[in-house]
Coordinates of C-alpha atoms and ligand atoms in Angstrom, one line a residue:
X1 CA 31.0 18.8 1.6
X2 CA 30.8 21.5 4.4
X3 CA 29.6 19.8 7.9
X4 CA 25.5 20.1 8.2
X5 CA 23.6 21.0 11.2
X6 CA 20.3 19.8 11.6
X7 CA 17.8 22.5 13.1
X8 CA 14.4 21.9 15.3
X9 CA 12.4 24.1 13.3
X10 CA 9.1 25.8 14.5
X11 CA 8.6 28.3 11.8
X12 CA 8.7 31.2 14.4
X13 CA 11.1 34.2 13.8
X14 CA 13.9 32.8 15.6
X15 CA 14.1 29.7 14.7
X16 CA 13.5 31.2 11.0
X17 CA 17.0 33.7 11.6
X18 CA 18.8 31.0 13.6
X19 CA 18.9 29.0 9.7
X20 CA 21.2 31.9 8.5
X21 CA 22.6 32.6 11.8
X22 CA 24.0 29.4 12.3
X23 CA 25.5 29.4 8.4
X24 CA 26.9 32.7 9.5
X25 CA 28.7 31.5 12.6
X26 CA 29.7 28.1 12.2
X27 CA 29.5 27.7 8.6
X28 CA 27.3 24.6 8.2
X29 CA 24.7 23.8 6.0
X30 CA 21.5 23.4 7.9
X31 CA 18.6 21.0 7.6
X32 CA 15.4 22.5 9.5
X33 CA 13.3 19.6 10.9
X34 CA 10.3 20.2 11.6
X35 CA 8.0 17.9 13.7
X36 CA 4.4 17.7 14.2
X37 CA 3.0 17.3 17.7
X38 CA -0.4 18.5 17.4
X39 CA 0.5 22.1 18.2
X40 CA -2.0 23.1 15.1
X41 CA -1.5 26.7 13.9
X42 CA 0.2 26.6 10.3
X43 CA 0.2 24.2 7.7
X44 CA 3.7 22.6 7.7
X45 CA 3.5 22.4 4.3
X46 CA 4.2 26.5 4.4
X47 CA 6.4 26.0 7.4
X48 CA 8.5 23.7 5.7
X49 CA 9.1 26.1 2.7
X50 CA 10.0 28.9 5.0
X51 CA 12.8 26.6 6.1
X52 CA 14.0 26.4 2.8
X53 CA 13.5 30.0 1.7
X54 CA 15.6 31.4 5.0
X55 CA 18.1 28.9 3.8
X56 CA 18.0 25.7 4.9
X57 CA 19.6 23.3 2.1
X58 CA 16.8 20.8 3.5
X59 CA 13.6 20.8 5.3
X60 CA 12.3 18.1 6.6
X61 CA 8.6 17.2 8.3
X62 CA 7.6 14.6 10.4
X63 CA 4.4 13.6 11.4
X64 CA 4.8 12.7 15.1
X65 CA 1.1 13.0 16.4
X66 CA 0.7 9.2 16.9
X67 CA 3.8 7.9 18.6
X68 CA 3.8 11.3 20.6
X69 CA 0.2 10.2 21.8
X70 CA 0.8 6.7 22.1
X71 CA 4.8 6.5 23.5
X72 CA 4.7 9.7 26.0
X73 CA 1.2 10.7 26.7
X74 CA 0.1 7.3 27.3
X75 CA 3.3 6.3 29.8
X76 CA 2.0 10.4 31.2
X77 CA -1.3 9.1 31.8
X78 CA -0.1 5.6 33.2
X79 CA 2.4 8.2 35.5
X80 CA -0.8 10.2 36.7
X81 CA 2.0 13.1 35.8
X82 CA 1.7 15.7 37.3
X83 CA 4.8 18.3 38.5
X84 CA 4.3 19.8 41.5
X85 CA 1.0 18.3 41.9
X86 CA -0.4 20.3 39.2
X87 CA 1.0 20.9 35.6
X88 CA 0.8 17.6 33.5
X89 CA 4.1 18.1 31.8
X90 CA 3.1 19.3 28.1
X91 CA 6.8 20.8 26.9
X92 CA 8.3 18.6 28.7
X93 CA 6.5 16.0 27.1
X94 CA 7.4 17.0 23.2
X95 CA 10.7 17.9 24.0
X96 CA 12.1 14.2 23.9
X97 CA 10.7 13.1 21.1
X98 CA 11.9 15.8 19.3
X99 CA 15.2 15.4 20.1
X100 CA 15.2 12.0 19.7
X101 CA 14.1 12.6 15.5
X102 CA 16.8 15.6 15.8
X103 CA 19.2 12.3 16.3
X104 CA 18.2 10.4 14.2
X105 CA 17.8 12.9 11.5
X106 CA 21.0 14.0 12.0
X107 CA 22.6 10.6 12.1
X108 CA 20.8 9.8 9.0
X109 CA 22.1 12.8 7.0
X110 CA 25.8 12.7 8.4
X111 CA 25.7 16.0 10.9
X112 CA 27.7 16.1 13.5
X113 CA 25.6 18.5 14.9
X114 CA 22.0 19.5 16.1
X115 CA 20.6 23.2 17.0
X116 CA 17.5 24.2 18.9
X117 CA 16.0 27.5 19.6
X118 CA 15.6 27.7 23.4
X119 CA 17.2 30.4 26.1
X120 CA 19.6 29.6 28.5
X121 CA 17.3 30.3 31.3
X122 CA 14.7 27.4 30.8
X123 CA 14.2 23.9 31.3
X124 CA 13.4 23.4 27.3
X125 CA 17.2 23.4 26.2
X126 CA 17.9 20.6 28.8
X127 CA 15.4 18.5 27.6
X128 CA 16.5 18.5 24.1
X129 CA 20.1 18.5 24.4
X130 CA 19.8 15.5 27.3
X131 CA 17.3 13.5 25.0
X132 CA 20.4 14.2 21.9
X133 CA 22.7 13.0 24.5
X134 CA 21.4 10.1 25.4
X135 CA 20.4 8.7 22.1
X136 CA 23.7 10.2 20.2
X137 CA 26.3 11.0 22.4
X138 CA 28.8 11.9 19.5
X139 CA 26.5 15.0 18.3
X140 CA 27.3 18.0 19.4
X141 CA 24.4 20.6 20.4
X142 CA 24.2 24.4 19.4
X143 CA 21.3 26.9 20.5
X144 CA 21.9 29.8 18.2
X145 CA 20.2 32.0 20.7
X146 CA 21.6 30.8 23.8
X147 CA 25.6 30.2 22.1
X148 CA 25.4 32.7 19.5
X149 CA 23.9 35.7 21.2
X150 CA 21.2 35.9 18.6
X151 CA 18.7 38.6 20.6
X152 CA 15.1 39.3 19.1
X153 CA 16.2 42.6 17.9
X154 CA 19.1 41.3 15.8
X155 CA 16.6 38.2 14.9
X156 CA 14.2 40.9 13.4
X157 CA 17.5 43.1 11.8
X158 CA 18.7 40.0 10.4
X159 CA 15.6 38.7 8.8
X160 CA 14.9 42.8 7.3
X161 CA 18.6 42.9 5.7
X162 CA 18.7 39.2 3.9
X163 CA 15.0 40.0 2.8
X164 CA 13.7 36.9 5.0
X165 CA 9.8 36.0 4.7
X166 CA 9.5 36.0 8.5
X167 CA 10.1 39.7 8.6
X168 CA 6.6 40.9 9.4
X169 CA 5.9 38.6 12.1
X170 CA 4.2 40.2 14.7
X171 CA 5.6 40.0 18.3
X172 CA 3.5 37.8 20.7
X173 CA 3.4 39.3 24.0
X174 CA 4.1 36.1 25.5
X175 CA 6.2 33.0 25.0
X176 CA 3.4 30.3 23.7
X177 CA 4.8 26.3 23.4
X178 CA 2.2 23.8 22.2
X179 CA 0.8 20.7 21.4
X180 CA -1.7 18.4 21.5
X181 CA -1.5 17.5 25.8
X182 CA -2.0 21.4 26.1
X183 CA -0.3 25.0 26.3
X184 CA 2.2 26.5 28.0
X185 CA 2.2 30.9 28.6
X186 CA 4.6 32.3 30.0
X187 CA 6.2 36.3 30.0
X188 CA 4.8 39.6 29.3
X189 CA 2.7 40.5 32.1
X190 CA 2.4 37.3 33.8
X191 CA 5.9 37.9 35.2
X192 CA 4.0 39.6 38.1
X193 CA 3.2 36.7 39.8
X194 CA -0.2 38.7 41.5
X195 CA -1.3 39.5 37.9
X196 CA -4.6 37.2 37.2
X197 CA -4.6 35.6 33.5
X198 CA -6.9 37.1 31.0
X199 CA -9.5 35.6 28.8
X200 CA -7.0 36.5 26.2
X201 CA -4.1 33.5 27.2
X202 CA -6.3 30.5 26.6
X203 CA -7.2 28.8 23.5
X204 CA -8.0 25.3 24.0
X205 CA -10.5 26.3 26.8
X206 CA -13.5 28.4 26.8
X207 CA -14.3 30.6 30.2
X208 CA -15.3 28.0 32.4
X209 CA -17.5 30.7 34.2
X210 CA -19.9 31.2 31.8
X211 CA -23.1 28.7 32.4
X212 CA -23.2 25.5 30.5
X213 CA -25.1 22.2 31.0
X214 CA -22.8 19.8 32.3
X215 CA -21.5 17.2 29.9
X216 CA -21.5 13.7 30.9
X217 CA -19.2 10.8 29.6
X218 CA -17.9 7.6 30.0
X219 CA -14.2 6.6 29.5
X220 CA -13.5 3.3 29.0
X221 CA -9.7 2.1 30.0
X222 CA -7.8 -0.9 28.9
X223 CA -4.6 -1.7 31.2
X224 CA -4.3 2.2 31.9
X225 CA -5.2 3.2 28.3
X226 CA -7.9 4.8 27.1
X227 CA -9.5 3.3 24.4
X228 CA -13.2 4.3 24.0
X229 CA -15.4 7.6 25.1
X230 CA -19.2 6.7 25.2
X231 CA -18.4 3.8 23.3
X232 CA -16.6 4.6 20.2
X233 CA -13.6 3.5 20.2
X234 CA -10.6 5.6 19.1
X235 CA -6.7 5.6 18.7
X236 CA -5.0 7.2 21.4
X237 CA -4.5 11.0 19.3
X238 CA -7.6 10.9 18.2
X239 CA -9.0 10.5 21.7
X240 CA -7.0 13.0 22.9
X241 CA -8.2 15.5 20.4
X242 CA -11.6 14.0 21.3
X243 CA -10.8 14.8 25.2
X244 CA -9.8 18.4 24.1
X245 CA -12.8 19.6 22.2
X246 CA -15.8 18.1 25.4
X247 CA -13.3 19.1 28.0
X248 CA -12.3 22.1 26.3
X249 CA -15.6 23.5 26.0
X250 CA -16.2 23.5 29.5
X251 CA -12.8 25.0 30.5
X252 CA -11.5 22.1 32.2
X253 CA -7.3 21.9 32.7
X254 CA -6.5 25.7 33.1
X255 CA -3.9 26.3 35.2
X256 CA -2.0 28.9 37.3
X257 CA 1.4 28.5 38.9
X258 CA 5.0 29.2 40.3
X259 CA 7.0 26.9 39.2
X260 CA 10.3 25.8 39.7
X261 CA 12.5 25.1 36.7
X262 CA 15.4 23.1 36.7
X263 CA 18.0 26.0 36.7
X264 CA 17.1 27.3 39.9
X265 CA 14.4 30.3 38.7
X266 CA 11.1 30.4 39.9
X267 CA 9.3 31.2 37.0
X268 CA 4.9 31.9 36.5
X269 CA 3.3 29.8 34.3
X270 CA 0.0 29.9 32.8
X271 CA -1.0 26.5 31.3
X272 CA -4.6 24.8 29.8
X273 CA -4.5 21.1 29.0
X274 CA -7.8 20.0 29.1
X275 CA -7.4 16.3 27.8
X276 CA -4.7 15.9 30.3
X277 CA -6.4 16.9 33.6
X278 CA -9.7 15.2 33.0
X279 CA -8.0 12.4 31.6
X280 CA -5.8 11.4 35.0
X281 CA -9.0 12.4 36.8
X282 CA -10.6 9.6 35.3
X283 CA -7.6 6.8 35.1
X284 CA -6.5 7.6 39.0
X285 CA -9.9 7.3 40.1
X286 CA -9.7 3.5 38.3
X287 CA -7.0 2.9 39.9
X288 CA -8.2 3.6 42.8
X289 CA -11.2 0.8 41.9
X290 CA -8.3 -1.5 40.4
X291 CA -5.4 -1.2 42.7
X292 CA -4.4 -3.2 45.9
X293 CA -4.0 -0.5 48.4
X294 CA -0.2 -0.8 48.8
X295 CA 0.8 -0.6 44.9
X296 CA -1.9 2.7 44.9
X297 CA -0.1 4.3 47.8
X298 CA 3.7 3.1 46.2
X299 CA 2.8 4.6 43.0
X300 CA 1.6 7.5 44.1
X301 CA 5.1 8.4 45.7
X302 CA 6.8 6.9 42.1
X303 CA 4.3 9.5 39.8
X304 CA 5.7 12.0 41.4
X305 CA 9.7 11.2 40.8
X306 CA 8.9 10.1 37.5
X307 CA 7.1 13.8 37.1
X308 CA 10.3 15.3 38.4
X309 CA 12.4 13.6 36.2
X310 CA 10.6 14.0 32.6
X311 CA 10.3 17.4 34.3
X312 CA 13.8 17.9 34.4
X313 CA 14.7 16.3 30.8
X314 CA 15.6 13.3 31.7
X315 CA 13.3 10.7 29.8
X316 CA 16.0 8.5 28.7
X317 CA 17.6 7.8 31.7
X318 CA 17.7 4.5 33.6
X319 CA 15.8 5.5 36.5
X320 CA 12.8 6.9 34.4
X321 CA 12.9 3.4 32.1
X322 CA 13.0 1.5 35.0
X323 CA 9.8 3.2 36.9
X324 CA 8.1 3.2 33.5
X325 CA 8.7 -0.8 34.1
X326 CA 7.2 -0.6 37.4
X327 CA 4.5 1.7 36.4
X328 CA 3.2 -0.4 33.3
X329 CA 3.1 -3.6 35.9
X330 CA 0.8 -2.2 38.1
X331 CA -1.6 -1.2 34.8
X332 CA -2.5 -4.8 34.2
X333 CA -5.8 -4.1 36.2
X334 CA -6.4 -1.2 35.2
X335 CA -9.7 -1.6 32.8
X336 CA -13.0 -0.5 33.2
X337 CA -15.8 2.5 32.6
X338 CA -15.7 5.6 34.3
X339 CA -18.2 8.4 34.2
X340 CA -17.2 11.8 33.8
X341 CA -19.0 15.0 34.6
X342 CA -17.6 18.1 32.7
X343 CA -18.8 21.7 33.9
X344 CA -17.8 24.9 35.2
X345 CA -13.8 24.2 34.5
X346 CA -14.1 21.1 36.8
X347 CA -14.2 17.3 35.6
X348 CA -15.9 14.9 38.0
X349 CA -15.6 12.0 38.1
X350 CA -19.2 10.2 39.0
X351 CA -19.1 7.0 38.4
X352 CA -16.5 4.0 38.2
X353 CA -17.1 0.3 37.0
X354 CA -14.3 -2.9 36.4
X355 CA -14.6 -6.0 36.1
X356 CA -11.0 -6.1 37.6
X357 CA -12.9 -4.5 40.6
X358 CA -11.3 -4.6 44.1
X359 CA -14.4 -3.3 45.4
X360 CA -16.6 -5.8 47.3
X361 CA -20.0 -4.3 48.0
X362 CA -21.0 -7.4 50.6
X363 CA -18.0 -6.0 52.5
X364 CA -18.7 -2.4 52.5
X365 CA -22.1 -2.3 52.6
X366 CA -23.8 -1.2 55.8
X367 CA -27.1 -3.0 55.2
X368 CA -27.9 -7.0 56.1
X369 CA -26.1 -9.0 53.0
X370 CA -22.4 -7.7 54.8
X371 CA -20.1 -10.3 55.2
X372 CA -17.4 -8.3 56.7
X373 CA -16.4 -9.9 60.4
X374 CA -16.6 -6.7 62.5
X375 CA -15.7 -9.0 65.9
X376 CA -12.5 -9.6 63.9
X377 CA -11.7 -5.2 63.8
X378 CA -11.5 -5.3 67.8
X379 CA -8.4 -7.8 68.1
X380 CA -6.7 -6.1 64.8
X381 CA -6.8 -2.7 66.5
X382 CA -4.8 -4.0 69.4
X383 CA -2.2 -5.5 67.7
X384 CA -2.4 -2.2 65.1
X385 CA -2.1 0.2 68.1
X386 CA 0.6 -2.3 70.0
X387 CA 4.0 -0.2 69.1
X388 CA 1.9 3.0 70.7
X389 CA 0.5 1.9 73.1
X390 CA 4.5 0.4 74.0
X391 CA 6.2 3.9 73.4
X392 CA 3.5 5.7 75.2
X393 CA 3.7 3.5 78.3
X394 CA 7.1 4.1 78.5
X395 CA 6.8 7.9 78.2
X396 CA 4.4 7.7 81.2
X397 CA 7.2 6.3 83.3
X398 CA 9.2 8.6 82.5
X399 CA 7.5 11.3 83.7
X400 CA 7.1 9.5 87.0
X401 CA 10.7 9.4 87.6
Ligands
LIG501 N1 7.7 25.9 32.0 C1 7.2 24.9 31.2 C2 8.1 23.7 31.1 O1 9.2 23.9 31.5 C3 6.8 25.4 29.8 C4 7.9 25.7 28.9 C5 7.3 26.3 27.7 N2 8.3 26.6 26.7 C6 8.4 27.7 25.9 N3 9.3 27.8 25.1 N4 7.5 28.6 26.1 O2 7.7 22.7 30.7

């Protein structure tokens, strides 16, 4: 038996040519895997027979939607995640998991190898071969594209002469990756950093200028999880997909940035991710309800390293497990109601209840009921303002001298 590869499949064109490409060049059998993360668009019944009628000895689907939802957008959400402040890491997000069934699957079947079809210029085929790595060190990763100089004019030669059923696809004029936390755009005219998106890039949000009434909900969080919008409670995809459609409608989550990738390029990216956004809108804002003041401020500084490092494909290492230990710890408060106001591409957050509350309205209150000691601030504050007051006595002096 001839040595199998086993392909992540998206039914696109190159992923389509890199089944006989690969055969070609290193003479394996390939299995195309193909794995559902919400991205919608085809059936994968169809995409799954493409696979097989480009060549692939096997396809194989998975339905990933669940443990996508539940084992990396939840630890996201619990994460706040946000790289560089802003984009809530939705390829970078997939990207694991993938290559985690890529391992097993291949494992499984007896491959010694697995093949994806990113660039060498992106962050995408870190991500995947780093997950493989980590989870199956013996395989060995191919990107047809990136190792086998397959271009998108041989990819569309190559699927003409062997008569592939990808042929006709029609060139997108940018590169789309996307699933159910959002989308990412990127190329064609958005390489111009000063060009503004068009109406034309987004799909999972309408034009938040256009005048709606506002939306309100209420979220309801268990330990960092949402569970429940306006009382009905759902699983975590299903929420998600809830999340998409009311923020969606009122374009929350679009984003425009330059970004850093991990090899070194700056690179523009357009994204929308409207469950995302409003959703960490909602569970920082409990947190800030929930939270001692200390672990708040602490975390904040550990979302962003763990950002950075799912960011820059490493989800299985030992520091990200570790901060995802740290990070589930400080969700045990993390329960209650907040009210969100959706409008205008902006989701507010207008309201917050727990009854893991920290707040204490008979100490911030400002009207007769307040317990707080105010005779107590006045001695605090010198002790507080001690070191200063030290170091700036000292300056004095020295300035005498
Ligand atoms: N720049 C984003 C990231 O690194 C999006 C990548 C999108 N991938 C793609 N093949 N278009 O996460």
């Amino acid at each position: 038996m001839s040595e199998r590869v086993v392909l992540a499949y998206s039914g696109g064109l190159d992923t389509s040519v890199g089944i006989g490409w690969l055969k070609e060049a290193t003479g394996k059998e390939v299995v195309a895997l193909a794995i559902d993360v919400g991205q919608g668009g085809e059936d994968m019944n169809v995409i799954r027979q493409r696979a097989l009628d480009c060549g692939a000895v096997e396809a194989i689907v998975i339905d990933a939607k669940a443990e996508f939802a539940d084992d990396y957008l939840m630890p996201a959400l619990k994460a706040n995640a946000l790289y560089q402040k802003r984009y809530p890491l939705v390829s970078a997000l997939s990207r694991p998991l993938i290559g985690k069934h890529l391992a097993s699957v291949a494992r499984q079947l007896g491959a010694d190898s697995v093949a994806h079809g990113c660039t060498g210029k992106g962050n995408d085929q870190v991500r995947f071969e780093a997950a493989v790595a980590a989870i199956a060190p013996e395989l060995i990763s191919i990107a047809p594209i990136r190792d086998l100089a397959l271009t998108r004019d041989k990819a569309i030669e190559f699927a003409e002469k062997n008569n592939l059923p990808i042929a006709q696809s029609k060139k997108s004029p940018y590169s789309v990756d996307q699933n159910v936390w959002g989308r990412a755009v990127e190329t064609g005219f958005l390489e111009d950093p000063w060009n503004a998106p068009i109406e034309d890039l987004y799909s999972y949000t309408q034009d938040p200028d256009v005048f709606r009434e506002p939306t309100e909900i209420t979220i309801r969080f268990e330990a960092g999880i949402p569970v429940a919008i306006d009382g009905v409670k759902y699983a975590a995809i299903d929420l998600v997909q809830k999340m998409n459609d009311l923020a969606g409608a009122h374009g929350v989550g679009r984003i425009d940035i330059v970004e850093d990738r991990l090899v070194g390029i700056k690179s523009r990216e357009v994204y929308e991710s409207p469950a995302g956004i409003a959703l960490i809108a909602a569970h920082e804002e409990l947190e800030n309800l929930t939270l001692e003041r200390d672990v708040n401020r602490f975390k904040r500084g550990i979302e962003s390293r763990w950002a950075d490092l799912v960011y820059e494909g490493l989800w299985f290492s030992g520091l990200k497990r570790s901060l995802d230990v740290f990070i589930d710890h400080t969700q045990e408060h993390v329960t209650g109601d907040v009210r969100l106001r959706l409008q205008g591409g902006r989701a507010v957050v207008t309201g917050r209840k727990s009854e893991e509350s920290l707040y204490d309205f008979d100490l911030a209150t400002y009207d007769t009921g307040d317990t707080f000691d105010q005779s107590l601030a006045k001695g605090f504050i010198e002790l507080w303002a001690l070191p200063s007051k030290i170091a700036a006595k000292r300056e004095n002096n020295r300035g005498k001298k």
